[in-house]
mmCIF file of N, CA and C in Angstrom:
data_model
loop_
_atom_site.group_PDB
_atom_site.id
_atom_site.type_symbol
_atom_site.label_atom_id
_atom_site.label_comp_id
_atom_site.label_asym_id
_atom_site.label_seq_id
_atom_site.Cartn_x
_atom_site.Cartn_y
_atom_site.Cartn_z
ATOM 1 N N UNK A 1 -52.539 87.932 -103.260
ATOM 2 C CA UNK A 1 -51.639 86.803 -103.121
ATOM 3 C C UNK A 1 -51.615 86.029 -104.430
ATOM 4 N N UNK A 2 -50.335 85.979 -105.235
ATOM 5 C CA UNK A 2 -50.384 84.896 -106.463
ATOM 6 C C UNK A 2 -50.004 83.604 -105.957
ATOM 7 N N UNK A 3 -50.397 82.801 -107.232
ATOM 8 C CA UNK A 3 -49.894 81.560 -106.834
ATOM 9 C C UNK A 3 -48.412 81.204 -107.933
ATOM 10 N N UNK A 4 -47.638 80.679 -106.886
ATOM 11 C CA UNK A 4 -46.557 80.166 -108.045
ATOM 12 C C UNK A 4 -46.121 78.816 -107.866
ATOM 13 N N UNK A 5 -45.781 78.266 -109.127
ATOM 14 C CA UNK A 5 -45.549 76.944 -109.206
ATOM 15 C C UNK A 5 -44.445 76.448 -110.032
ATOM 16 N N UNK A 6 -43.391 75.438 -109.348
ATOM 17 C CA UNK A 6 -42.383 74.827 -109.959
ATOM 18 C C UNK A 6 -42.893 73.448 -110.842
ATOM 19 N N UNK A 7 -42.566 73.549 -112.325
ATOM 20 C CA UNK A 7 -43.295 72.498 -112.938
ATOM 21 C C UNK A 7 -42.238 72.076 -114.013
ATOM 22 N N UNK A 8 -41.901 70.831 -114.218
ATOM 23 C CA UNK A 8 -40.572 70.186 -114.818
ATOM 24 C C UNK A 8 -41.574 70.380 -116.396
ATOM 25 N N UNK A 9 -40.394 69.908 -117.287
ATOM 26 C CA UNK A 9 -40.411 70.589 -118.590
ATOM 27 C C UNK A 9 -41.868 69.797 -119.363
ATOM 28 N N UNK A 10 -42.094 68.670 -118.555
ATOM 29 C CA UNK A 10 -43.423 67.968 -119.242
ATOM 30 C C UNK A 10 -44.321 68.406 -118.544
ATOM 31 N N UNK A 11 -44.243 69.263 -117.838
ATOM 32 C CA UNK A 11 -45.891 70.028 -116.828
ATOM 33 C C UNK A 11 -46.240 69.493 -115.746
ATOM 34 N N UNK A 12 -45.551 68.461 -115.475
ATOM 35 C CA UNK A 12 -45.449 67.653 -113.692
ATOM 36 C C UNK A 12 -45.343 68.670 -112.605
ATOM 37 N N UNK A 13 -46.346 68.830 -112.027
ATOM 38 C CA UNK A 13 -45.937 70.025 -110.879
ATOM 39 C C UNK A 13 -45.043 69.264 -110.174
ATOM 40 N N UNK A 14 -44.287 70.039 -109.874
ATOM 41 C CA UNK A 14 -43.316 69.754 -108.783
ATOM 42 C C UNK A 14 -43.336 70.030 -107.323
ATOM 43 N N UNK A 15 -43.738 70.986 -107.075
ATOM 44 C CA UNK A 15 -44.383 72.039 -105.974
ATOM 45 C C UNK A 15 -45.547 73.552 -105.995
ATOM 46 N N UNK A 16 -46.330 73.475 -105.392
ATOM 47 C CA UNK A 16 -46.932 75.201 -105.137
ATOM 48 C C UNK A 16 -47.245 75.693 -104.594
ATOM 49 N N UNK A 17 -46.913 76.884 -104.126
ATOM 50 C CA UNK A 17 -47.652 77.723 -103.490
ATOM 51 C C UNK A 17 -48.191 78.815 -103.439
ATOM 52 N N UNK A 18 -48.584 79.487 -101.962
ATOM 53 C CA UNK A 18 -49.418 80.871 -102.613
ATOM 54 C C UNK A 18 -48.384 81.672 -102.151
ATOM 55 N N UNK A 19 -47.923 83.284 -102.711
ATOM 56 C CA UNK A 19 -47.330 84.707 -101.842
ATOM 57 C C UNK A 19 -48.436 84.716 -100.519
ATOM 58 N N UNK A 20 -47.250 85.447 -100.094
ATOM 59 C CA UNK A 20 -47.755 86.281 -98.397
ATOM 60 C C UNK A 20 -48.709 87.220 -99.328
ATOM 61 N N UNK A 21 -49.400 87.982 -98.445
ATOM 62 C CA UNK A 21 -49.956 89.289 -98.545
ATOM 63 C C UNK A 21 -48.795 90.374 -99.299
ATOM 64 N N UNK A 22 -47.758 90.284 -99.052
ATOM 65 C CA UNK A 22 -46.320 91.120 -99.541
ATOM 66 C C UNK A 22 -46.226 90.748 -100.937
ATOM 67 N N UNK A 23 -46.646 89.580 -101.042
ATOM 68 C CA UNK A 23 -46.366 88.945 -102.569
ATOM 69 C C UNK A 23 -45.250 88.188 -103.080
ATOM 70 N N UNK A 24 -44.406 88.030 -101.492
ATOM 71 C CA UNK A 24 -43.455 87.064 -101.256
ATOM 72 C C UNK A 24 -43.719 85.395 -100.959
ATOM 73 N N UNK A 25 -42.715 84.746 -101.419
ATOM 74 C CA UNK A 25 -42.747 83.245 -101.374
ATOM 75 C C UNK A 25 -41.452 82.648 -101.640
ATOM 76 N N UNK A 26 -41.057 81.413 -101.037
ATOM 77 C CA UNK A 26 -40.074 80.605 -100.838
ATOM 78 C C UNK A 26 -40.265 79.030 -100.969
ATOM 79 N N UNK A 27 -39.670 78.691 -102.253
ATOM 80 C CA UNK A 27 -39.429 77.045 -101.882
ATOM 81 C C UNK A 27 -38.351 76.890 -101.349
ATOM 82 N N UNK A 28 -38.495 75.207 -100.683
ATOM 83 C CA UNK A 28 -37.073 74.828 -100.081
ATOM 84 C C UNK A 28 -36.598 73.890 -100.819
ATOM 85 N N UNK A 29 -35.729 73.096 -101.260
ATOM 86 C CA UNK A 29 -35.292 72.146 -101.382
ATOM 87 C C UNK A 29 -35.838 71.502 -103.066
ATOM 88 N N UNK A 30 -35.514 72.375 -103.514
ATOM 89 C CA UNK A 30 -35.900 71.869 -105.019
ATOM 90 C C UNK A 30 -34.873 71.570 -106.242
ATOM 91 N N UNK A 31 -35.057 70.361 -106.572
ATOM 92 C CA UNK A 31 -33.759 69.718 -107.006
ATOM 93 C C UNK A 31 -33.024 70.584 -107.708
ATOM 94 N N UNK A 32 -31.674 70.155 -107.927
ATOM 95 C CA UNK A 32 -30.561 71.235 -108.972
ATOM 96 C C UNK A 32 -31.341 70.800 -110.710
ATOM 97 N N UNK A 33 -31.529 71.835 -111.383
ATOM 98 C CA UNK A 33 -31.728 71.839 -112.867
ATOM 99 C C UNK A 33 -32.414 73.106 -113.530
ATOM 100 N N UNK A 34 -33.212 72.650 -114.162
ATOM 101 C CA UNK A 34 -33.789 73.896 -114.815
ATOM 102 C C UNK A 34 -35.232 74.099 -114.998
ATOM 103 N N UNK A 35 -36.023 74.299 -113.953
ATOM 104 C CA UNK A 35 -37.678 73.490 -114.324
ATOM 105 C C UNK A 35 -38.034 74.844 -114.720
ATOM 106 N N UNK A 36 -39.223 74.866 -114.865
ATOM 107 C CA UNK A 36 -40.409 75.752 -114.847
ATOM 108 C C UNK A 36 -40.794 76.359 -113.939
ATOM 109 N N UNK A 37 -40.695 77.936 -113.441
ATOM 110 C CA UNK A 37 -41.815 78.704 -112.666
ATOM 111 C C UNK A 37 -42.834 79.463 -113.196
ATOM 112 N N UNK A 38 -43.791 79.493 -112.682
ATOM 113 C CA UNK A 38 -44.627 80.328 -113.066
ATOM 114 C C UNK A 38 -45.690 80.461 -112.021
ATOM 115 N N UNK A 39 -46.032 81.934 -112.141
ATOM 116 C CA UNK A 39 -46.735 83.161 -111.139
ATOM 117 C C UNK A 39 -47.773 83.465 -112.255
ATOM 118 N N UNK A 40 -48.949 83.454 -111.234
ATOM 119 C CA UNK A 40 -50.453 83.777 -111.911
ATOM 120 C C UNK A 40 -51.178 84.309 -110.554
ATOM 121 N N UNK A 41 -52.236 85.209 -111.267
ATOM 122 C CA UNK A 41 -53.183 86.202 -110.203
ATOM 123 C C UNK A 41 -54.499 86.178 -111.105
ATOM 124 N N UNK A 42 -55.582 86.247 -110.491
ATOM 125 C CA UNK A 42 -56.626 86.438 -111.427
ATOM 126 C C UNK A 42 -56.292 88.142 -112.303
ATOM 127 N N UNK A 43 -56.607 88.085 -113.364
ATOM 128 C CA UNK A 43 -56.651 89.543 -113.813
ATOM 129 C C UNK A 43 -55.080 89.569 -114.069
ATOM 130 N N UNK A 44 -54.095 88.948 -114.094
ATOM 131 C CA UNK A 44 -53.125 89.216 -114.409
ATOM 132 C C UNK A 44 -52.428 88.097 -115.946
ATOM 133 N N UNK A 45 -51.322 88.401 -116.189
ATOM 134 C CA UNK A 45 -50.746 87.617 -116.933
ATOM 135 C C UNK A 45 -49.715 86.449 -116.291
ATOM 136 N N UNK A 46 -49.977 85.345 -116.823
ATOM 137 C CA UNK A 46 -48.872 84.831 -115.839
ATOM 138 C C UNK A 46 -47.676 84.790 -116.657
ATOM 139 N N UNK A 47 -46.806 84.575 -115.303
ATOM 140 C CA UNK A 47 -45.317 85.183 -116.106
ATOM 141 C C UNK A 47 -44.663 83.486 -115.764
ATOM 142 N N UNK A 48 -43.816 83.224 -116.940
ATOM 143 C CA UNK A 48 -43.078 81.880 -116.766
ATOM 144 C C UNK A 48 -41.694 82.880 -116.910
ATOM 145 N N UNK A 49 -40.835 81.567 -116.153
ATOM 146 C CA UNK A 49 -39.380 81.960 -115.947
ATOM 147 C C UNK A 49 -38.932 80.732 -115.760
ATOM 148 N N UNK A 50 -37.307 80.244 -116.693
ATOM 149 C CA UNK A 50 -36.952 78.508 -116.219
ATOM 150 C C UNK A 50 -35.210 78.930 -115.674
ATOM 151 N N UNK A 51 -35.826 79.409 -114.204
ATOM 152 C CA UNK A 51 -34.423 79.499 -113.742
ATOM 153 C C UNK A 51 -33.413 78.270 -113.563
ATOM 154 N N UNK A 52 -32.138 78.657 -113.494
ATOM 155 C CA UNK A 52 -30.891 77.505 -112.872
ATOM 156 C C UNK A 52 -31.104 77.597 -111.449
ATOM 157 N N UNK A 53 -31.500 75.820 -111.223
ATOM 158 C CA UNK A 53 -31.172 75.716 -109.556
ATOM 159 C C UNK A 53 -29.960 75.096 -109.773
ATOM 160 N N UNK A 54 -29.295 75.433 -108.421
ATOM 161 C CA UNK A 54 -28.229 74.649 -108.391
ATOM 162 C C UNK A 54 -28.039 74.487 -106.762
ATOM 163 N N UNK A 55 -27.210 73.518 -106.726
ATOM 164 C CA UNK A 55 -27.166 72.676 -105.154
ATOM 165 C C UNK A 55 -26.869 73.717 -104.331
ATOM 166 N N UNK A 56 -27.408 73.717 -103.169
ATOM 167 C CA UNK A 56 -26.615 74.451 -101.589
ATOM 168 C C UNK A 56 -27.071 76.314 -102.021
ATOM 169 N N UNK A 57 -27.285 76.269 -102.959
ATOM 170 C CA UNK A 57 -27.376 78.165 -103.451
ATOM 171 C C UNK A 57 -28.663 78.535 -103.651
ATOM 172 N N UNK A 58 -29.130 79.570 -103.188
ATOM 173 C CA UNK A 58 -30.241 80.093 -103.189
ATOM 174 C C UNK A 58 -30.501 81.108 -104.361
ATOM 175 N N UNK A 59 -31.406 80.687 -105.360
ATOM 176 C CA UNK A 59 -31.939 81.313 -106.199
ATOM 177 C C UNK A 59 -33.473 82.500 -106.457
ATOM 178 N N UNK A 60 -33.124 83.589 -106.720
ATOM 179 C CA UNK A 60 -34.013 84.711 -106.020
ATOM 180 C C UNK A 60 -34.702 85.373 -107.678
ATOM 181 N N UNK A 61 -35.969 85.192 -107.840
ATOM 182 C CA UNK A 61 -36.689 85.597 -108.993
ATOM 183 C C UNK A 61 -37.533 86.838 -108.231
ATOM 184 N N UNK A 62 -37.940 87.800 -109.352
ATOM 185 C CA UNK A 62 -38.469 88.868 -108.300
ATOM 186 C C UNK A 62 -39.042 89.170 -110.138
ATOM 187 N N UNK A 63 -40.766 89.178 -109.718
ATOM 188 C CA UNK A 63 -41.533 88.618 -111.028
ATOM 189 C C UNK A 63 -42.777 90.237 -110.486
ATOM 190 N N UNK A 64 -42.653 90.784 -111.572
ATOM 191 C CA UNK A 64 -44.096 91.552 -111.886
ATOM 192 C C UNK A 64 -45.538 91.059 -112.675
ATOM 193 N N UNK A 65 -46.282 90.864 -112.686
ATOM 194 C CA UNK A 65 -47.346 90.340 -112.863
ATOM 195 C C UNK A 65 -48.102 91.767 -113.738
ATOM 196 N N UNK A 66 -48.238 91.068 -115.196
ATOM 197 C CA UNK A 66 -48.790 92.475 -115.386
ATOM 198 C C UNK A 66 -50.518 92.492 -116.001
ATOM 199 N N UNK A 67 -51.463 93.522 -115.898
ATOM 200 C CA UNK A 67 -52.380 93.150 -116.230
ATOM 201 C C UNK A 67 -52.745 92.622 -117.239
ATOM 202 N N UNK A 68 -54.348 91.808 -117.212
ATOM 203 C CA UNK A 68 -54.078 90.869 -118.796
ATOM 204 C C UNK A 68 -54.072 92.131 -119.885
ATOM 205 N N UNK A 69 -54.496 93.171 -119.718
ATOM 206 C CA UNK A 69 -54.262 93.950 -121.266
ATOM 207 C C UNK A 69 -53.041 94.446 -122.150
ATOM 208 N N UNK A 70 -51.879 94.627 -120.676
ATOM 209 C CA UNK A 70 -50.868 95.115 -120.907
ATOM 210 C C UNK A 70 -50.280 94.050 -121.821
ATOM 211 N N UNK A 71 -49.457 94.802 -122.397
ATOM 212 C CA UNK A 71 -48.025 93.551 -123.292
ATOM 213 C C UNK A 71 -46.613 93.958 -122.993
#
């Protein structure tokens, strides 16, 4: 299970949580703009991504986690 977290551009978490067992996860209701995600696992790399939210539309990131050696 990783953890991922929405964090505005000065590092304010915004929200977090952990994946299911599947490695799936869902926020709700997170304002329209452009923050910060990022997914971390022990032993892994964490991966940042600063998707577009935007109002009423559901935005879908689908993140591989790769080990720390890989590049």
């Amino acid at each position: 299970m990783a953890l991922a977290e929405i964090v505005t551009t000065d590092r304010n978490l915004i929200r977090q949580i952990i994946s299911n067992t599947n490695g799936q996860y869902a926020f709700t209701n997170i304002a329209a703009g452009l923050p910060t995600a990022e997914f971390s696992f022990p032993g892994k790399q964490t991966a940042i991504r600063m998707p577009t939210i935007f109002d009423g539309q559901t935005t879908i990131l689908d993140i591989i986690l790769l080990d720390d050696e890989e590049e």
